[in-house]
PDB file of C-alpha atoms in Angstrom:
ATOM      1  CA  UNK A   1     113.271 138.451 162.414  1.00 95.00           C
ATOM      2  CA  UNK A   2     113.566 135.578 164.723  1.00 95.00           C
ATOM      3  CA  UNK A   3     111.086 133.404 162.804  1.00 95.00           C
ATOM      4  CA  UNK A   4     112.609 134.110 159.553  1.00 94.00           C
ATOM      5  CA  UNK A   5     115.989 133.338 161.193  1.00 92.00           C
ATOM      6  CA  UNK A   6     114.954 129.585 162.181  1.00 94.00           C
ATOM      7  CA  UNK A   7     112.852 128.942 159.165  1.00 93.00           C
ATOM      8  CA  UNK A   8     115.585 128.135 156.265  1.00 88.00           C
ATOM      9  CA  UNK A   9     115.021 124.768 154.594  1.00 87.00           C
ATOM     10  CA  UNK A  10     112.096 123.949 157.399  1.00 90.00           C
ATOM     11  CA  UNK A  11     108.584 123.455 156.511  1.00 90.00           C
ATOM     12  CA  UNK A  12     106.445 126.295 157.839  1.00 93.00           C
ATOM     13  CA  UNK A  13     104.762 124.222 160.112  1.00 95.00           C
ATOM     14  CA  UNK A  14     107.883 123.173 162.215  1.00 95.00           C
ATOM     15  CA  UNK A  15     108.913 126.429 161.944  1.00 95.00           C
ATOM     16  CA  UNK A  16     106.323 128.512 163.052  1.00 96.00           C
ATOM     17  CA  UNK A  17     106.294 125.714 166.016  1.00 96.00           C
ATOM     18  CA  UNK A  18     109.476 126.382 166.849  1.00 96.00           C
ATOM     19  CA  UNK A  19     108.953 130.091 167.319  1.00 97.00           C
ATOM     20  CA  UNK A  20     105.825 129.675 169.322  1.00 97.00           C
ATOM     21  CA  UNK A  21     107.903 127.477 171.875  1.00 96.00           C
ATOM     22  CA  UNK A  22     110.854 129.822 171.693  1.00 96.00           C
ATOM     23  CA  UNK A  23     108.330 132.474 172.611  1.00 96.00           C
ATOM     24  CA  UNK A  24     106.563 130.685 175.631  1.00 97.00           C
ATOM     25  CA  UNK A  25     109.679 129.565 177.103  1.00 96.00           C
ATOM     26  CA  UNK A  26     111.075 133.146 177.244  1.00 96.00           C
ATOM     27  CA  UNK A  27     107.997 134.910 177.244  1.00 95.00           C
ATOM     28  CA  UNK A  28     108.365 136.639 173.761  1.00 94.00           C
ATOM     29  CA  UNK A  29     111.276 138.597 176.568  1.00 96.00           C
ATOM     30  CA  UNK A  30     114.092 138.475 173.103  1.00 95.00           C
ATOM     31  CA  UNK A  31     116.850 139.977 175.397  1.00 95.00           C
ATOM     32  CA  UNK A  32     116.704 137.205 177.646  1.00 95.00           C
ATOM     33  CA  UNK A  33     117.127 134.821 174.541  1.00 95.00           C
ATOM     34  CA  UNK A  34     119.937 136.512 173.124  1.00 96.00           C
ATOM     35  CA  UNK A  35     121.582 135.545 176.559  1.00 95.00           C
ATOM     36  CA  UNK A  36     120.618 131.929 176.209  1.00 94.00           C
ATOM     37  CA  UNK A  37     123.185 128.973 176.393  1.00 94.00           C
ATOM     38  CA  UNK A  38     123.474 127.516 173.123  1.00 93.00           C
ATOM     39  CA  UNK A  39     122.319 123.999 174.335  1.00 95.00           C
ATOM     40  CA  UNK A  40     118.887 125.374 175.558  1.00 94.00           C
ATOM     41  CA  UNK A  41     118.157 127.130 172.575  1.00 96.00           C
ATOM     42  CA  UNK A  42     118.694 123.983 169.929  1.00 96.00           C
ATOM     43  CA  UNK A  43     116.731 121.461 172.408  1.00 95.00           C
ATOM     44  CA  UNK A  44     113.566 123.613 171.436  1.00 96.00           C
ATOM     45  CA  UNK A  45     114.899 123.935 168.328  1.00 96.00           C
ATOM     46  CA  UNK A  46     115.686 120.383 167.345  1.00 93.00           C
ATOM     47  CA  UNK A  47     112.821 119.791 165.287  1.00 90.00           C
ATOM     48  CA  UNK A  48     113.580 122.443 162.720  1.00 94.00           C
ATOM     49  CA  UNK A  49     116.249 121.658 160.113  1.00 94.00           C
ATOM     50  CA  UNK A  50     120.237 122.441 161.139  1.00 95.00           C
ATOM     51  CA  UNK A  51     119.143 123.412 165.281  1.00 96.00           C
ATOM     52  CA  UNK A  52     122.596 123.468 166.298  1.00 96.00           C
ATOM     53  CA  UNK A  53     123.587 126.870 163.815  1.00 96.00           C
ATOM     54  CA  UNK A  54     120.586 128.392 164.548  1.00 96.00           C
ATOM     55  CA  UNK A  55     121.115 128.294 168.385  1.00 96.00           C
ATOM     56  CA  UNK A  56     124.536 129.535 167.683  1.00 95.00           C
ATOM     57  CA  UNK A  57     123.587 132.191 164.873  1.00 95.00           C
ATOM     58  CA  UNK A  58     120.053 133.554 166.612  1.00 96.00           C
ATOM     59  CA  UNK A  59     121.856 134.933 170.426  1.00 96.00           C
ATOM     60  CA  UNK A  60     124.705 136.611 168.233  1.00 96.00           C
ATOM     61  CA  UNK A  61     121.957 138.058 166.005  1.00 96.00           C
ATOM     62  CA  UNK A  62     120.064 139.642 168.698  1.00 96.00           C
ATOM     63  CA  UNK A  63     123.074 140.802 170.622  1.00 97.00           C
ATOM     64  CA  UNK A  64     124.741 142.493 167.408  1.00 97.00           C
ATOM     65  CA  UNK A  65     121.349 144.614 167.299  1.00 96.00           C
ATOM     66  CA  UNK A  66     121.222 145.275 170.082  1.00 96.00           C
ATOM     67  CA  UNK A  67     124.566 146.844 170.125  1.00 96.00           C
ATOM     68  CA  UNK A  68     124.243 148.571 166.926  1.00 96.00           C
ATOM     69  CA  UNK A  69     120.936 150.153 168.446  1.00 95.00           C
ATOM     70  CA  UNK A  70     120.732 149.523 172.085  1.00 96.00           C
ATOM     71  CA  UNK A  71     117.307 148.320 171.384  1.00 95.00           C
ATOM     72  CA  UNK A  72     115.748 145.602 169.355  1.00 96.00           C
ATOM     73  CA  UNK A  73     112.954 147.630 168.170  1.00 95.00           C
ATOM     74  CA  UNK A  74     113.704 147.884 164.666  1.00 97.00           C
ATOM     75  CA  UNK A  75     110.309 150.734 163.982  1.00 97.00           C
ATOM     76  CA  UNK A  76     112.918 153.086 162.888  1.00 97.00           C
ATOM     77  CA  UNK A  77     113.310 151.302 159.263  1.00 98.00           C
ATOM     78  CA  UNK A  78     110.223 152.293 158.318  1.00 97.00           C
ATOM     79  CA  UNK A  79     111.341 155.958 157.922  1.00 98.00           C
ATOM     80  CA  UNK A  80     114.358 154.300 155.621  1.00 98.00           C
ATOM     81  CA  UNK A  81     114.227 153.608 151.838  1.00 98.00           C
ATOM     82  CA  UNK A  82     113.337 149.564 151.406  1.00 98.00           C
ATOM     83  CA  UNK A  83     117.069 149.741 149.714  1.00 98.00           C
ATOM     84  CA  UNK A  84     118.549 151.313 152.998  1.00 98.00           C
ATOM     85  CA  UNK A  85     116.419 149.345 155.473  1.00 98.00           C
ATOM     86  CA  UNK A  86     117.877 146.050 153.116  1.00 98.00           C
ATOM     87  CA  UNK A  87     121.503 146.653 153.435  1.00 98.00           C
ATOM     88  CA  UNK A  88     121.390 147.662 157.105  1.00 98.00           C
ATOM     89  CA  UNK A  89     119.714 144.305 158.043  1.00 98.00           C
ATOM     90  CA  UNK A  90     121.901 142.171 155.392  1.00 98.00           C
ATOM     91  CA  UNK A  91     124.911 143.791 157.643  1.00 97.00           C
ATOM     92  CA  UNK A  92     123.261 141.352 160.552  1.00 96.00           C
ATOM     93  CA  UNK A  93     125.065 138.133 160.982  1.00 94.00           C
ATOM     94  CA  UNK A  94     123.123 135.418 159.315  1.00 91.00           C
ATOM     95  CA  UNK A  95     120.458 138.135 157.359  1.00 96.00           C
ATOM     96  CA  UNK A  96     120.778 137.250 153.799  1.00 96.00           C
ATOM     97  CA  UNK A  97     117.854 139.111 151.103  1.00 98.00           C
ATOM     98  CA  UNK A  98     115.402 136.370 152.328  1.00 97.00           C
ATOM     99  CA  UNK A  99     114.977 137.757 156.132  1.00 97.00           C
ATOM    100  CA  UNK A 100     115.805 140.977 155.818  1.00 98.00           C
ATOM    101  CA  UNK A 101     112.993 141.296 153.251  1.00 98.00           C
ATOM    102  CA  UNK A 102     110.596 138.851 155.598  1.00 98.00           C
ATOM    103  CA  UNK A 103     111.321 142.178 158.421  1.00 98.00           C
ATOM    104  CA  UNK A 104     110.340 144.532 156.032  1.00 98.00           C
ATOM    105  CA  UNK A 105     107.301 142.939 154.607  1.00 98.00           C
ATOM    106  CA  UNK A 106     105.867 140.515 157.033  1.00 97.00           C
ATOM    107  CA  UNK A 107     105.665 142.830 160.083  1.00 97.00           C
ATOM    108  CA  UNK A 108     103.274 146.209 160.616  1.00 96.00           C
ATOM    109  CA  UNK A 109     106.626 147.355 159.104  1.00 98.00           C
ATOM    110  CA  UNK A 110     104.735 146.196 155.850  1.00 98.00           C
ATOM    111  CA  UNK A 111     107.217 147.751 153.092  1.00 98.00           C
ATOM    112  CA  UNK A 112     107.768 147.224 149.563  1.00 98.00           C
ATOM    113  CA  UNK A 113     110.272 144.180 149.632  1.00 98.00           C
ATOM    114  CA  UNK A 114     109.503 140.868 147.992  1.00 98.00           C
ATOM    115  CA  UNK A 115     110.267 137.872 149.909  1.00 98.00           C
ATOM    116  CA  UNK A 116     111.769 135.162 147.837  1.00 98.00           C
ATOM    117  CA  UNK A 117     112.184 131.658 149.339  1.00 97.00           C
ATOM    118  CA  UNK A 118     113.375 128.947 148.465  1.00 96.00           C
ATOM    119  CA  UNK A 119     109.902 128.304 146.131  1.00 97.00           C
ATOM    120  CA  UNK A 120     109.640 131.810 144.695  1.00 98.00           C
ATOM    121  CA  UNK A 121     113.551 131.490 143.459  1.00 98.00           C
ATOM    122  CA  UNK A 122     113.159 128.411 141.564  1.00 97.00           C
ATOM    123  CA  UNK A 123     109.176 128.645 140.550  1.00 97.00           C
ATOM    124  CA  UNK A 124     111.023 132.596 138.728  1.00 97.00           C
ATOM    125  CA  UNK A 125     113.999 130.943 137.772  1.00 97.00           C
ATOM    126  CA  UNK A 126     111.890 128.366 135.788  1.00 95.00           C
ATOM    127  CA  UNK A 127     109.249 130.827 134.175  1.00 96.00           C
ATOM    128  CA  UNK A 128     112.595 133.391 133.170  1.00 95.00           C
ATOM    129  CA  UNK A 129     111.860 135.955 135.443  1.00 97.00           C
ATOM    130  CA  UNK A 130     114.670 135.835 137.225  1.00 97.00           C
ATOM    131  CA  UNK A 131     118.381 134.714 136.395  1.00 97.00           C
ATOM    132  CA  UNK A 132     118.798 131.073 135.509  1.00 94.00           C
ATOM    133  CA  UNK A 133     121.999 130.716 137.591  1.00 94.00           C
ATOM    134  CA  UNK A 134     121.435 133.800 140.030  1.00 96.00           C
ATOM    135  CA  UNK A 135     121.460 133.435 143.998  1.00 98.00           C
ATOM    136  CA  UNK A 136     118.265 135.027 145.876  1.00 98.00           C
ATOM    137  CA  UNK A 137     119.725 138.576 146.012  1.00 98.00           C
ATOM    138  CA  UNK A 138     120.069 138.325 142.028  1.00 98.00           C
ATOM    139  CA  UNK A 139     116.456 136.851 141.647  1.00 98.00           C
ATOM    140  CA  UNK A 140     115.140 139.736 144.692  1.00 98.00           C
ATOM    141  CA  UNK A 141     116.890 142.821 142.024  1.00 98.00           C
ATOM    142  CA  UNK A 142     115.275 141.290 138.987  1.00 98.00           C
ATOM    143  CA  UNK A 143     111.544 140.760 140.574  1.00 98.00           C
ATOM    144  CA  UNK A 144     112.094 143.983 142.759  1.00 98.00           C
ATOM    145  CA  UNK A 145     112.816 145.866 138.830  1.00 98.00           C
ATOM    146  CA  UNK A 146     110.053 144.047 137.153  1.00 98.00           C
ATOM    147  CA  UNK A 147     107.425 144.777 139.963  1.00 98.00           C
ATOM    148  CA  UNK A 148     104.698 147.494 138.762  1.00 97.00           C
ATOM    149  CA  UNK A 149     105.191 150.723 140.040  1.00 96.00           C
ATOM    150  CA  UNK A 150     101.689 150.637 141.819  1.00 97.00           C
ATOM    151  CA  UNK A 151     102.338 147.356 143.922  1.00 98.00           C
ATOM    152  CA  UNK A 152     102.542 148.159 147.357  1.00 98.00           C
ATOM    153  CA  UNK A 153     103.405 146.003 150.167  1.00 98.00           C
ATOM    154  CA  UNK A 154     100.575 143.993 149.957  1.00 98.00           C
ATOM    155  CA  UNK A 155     100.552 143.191 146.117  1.00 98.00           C
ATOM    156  CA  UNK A 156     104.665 142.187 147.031  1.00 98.00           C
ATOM    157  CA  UNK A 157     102.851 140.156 149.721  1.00 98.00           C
ATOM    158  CA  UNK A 158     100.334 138.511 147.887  1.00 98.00           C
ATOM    159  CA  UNK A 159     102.437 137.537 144.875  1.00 98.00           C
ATOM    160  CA  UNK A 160     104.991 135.716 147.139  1.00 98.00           C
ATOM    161  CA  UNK A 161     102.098 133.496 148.634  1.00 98.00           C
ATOM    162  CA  UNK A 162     100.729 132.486 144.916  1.00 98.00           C
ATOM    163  CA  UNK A 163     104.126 131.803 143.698  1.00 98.00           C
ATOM    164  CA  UNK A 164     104.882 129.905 146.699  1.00 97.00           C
ATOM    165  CA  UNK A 165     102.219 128.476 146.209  1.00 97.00           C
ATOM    166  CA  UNK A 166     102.649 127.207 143.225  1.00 98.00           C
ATOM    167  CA  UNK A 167     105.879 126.220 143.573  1.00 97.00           C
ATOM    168  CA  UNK A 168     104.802 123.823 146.447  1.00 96.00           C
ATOM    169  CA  UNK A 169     101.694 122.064 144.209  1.00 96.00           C
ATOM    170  CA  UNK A 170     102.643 122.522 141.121  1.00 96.00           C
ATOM    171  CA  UNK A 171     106.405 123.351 140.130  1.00 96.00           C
ATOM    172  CA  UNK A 172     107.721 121.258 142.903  1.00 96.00           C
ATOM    173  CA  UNK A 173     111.710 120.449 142.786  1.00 93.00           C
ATOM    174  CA  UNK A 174     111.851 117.044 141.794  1.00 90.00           C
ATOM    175  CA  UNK A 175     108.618 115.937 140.189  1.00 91.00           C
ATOM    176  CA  UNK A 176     106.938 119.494 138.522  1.00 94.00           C
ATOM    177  CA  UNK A 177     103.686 118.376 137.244  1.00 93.00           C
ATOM    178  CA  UNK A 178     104.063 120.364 134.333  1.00 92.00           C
ATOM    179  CA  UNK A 179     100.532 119.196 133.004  1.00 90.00           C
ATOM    180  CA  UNK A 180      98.798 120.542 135.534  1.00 94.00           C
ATOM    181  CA  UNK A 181     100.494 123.671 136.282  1.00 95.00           C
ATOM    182  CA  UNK A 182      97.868 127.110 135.610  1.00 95.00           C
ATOM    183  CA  UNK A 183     101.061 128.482 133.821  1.00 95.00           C
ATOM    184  CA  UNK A 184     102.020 125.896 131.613  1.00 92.00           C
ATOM    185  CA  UNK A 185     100.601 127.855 128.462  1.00 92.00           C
ATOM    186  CA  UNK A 186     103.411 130.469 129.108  1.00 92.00           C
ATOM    187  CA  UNK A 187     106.403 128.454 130.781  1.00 93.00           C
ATOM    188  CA  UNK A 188     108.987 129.001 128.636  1.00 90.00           C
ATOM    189  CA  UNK A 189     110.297 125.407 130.045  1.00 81.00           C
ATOM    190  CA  UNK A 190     107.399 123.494 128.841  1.00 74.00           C
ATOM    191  CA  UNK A 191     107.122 121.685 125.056  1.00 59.00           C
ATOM    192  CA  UNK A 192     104.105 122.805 123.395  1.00 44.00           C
ATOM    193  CA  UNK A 193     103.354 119.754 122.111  1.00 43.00           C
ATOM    194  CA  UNK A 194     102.904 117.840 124.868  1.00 43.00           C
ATOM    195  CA  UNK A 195     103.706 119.610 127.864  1.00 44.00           C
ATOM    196  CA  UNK A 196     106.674 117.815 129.154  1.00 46.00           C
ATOM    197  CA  UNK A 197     109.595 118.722 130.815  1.00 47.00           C
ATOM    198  CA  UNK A 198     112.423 119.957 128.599  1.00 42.00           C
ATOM    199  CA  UNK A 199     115.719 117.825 129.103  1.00 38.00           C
ATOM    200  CA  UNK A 200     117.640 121.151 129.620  1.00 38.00           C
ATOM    201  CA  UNK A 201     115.722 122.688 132.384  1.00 44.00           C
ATOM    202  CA  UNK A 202     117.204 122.495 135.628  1.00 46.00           C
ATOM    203  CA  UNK A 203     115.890 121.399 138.637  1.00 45.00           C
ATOM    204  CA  UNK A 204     116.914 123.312 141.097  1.00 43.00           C
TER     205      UNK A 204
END
């Protein structure tokens, strides 16, 4: 949870750097961090993207589960639905579909959520498979509905890496290389003809 909390709109690298330092410097102790002044926390956070709201946001997270469980073991969602376990960490301050689903799939949790970043949402949004103009939750209940019956945490896990993947060679924000792309025989946003961008599709 705490690495998913400090990665939005950081690279992995500085975030997964961040976490390693926030884990030395407390000793991976998480009640000691939820204590933390503000001002320590965004120092070692500084080189991830908006460190001041994360020092803020990440102590009130850890403190509000605490309270609601007087414990920050969180073991006991794996004997909740993947729906239940969702909306009971989306109730977290600062959980949107993105974390909780990072908790639920990412740990030895491992359950059947897909994680959809920032590279999954538009890489879907691009190829139709999720809404055009829909927020992560929207694109989460469309792949979530479209996912085969059979995939299991790991299939959820794997297709989030390829599609992120993807989205960070190939179907990149600004400058898609369309040409290039392994999927640009079925990309509803690519001409035919010549595989160029179409002047409607957006680029977020």
């Amino acid at each position: 949870m705490v690495k998913s909390a400090i990665s939005g709109r950081a690279y992995d690298e500085v975030s997964w750097n961040a976490f390693f330092r926030l884990r030395a410097h407390y000793n991976a102790d998480w009640e000691a961090m939820s204590l933390a002044p503000g001002p320590a926390l965004e120092a070692i956070l500084s080189p991830t993207t908006f460190p001041e709201a994360k020092a803020r946001q990440l102590p009130v997270l850890l403190r509000m589960l605490k309270h609601r469980r007087g414990t920050l073991d969180l073991d006991f969602l794996a004997r909740e639905t993947v729906d239940d376990a969702m909306a009971w960490l989306k109730a977290l301050p600062a959980v949107g579909p993105k974390t909780a689903a990072c908790v639920l799939n990412f740990s030895r949790l491992n359950m059947r959520a897909l994680v959809v970043d920032t590279h999954v949402h538009r890489v879907t949004r691009r190829l139709g498979l999720s809404p055009a103009r829909g927020d992560v939750q929207a694109a989460y209940d469309s792949l979530m509905d479209q996912a085969p019956e059979a995939w299991l945490a790991e299939e959820l896990f794997e297709f989030h890496c390829l599609v992120k993947r993807l989205g960070q060679t190939f179907c990149t924000h600004a400058r898609p290389r369309c040409r290039a792309c392994p999927l640009k025989e079925i990309c509803p946003r690519i001409d035919a003809g010549g595989g160029d961008v179409l002047a409607f599709w957006p680029r977020a």
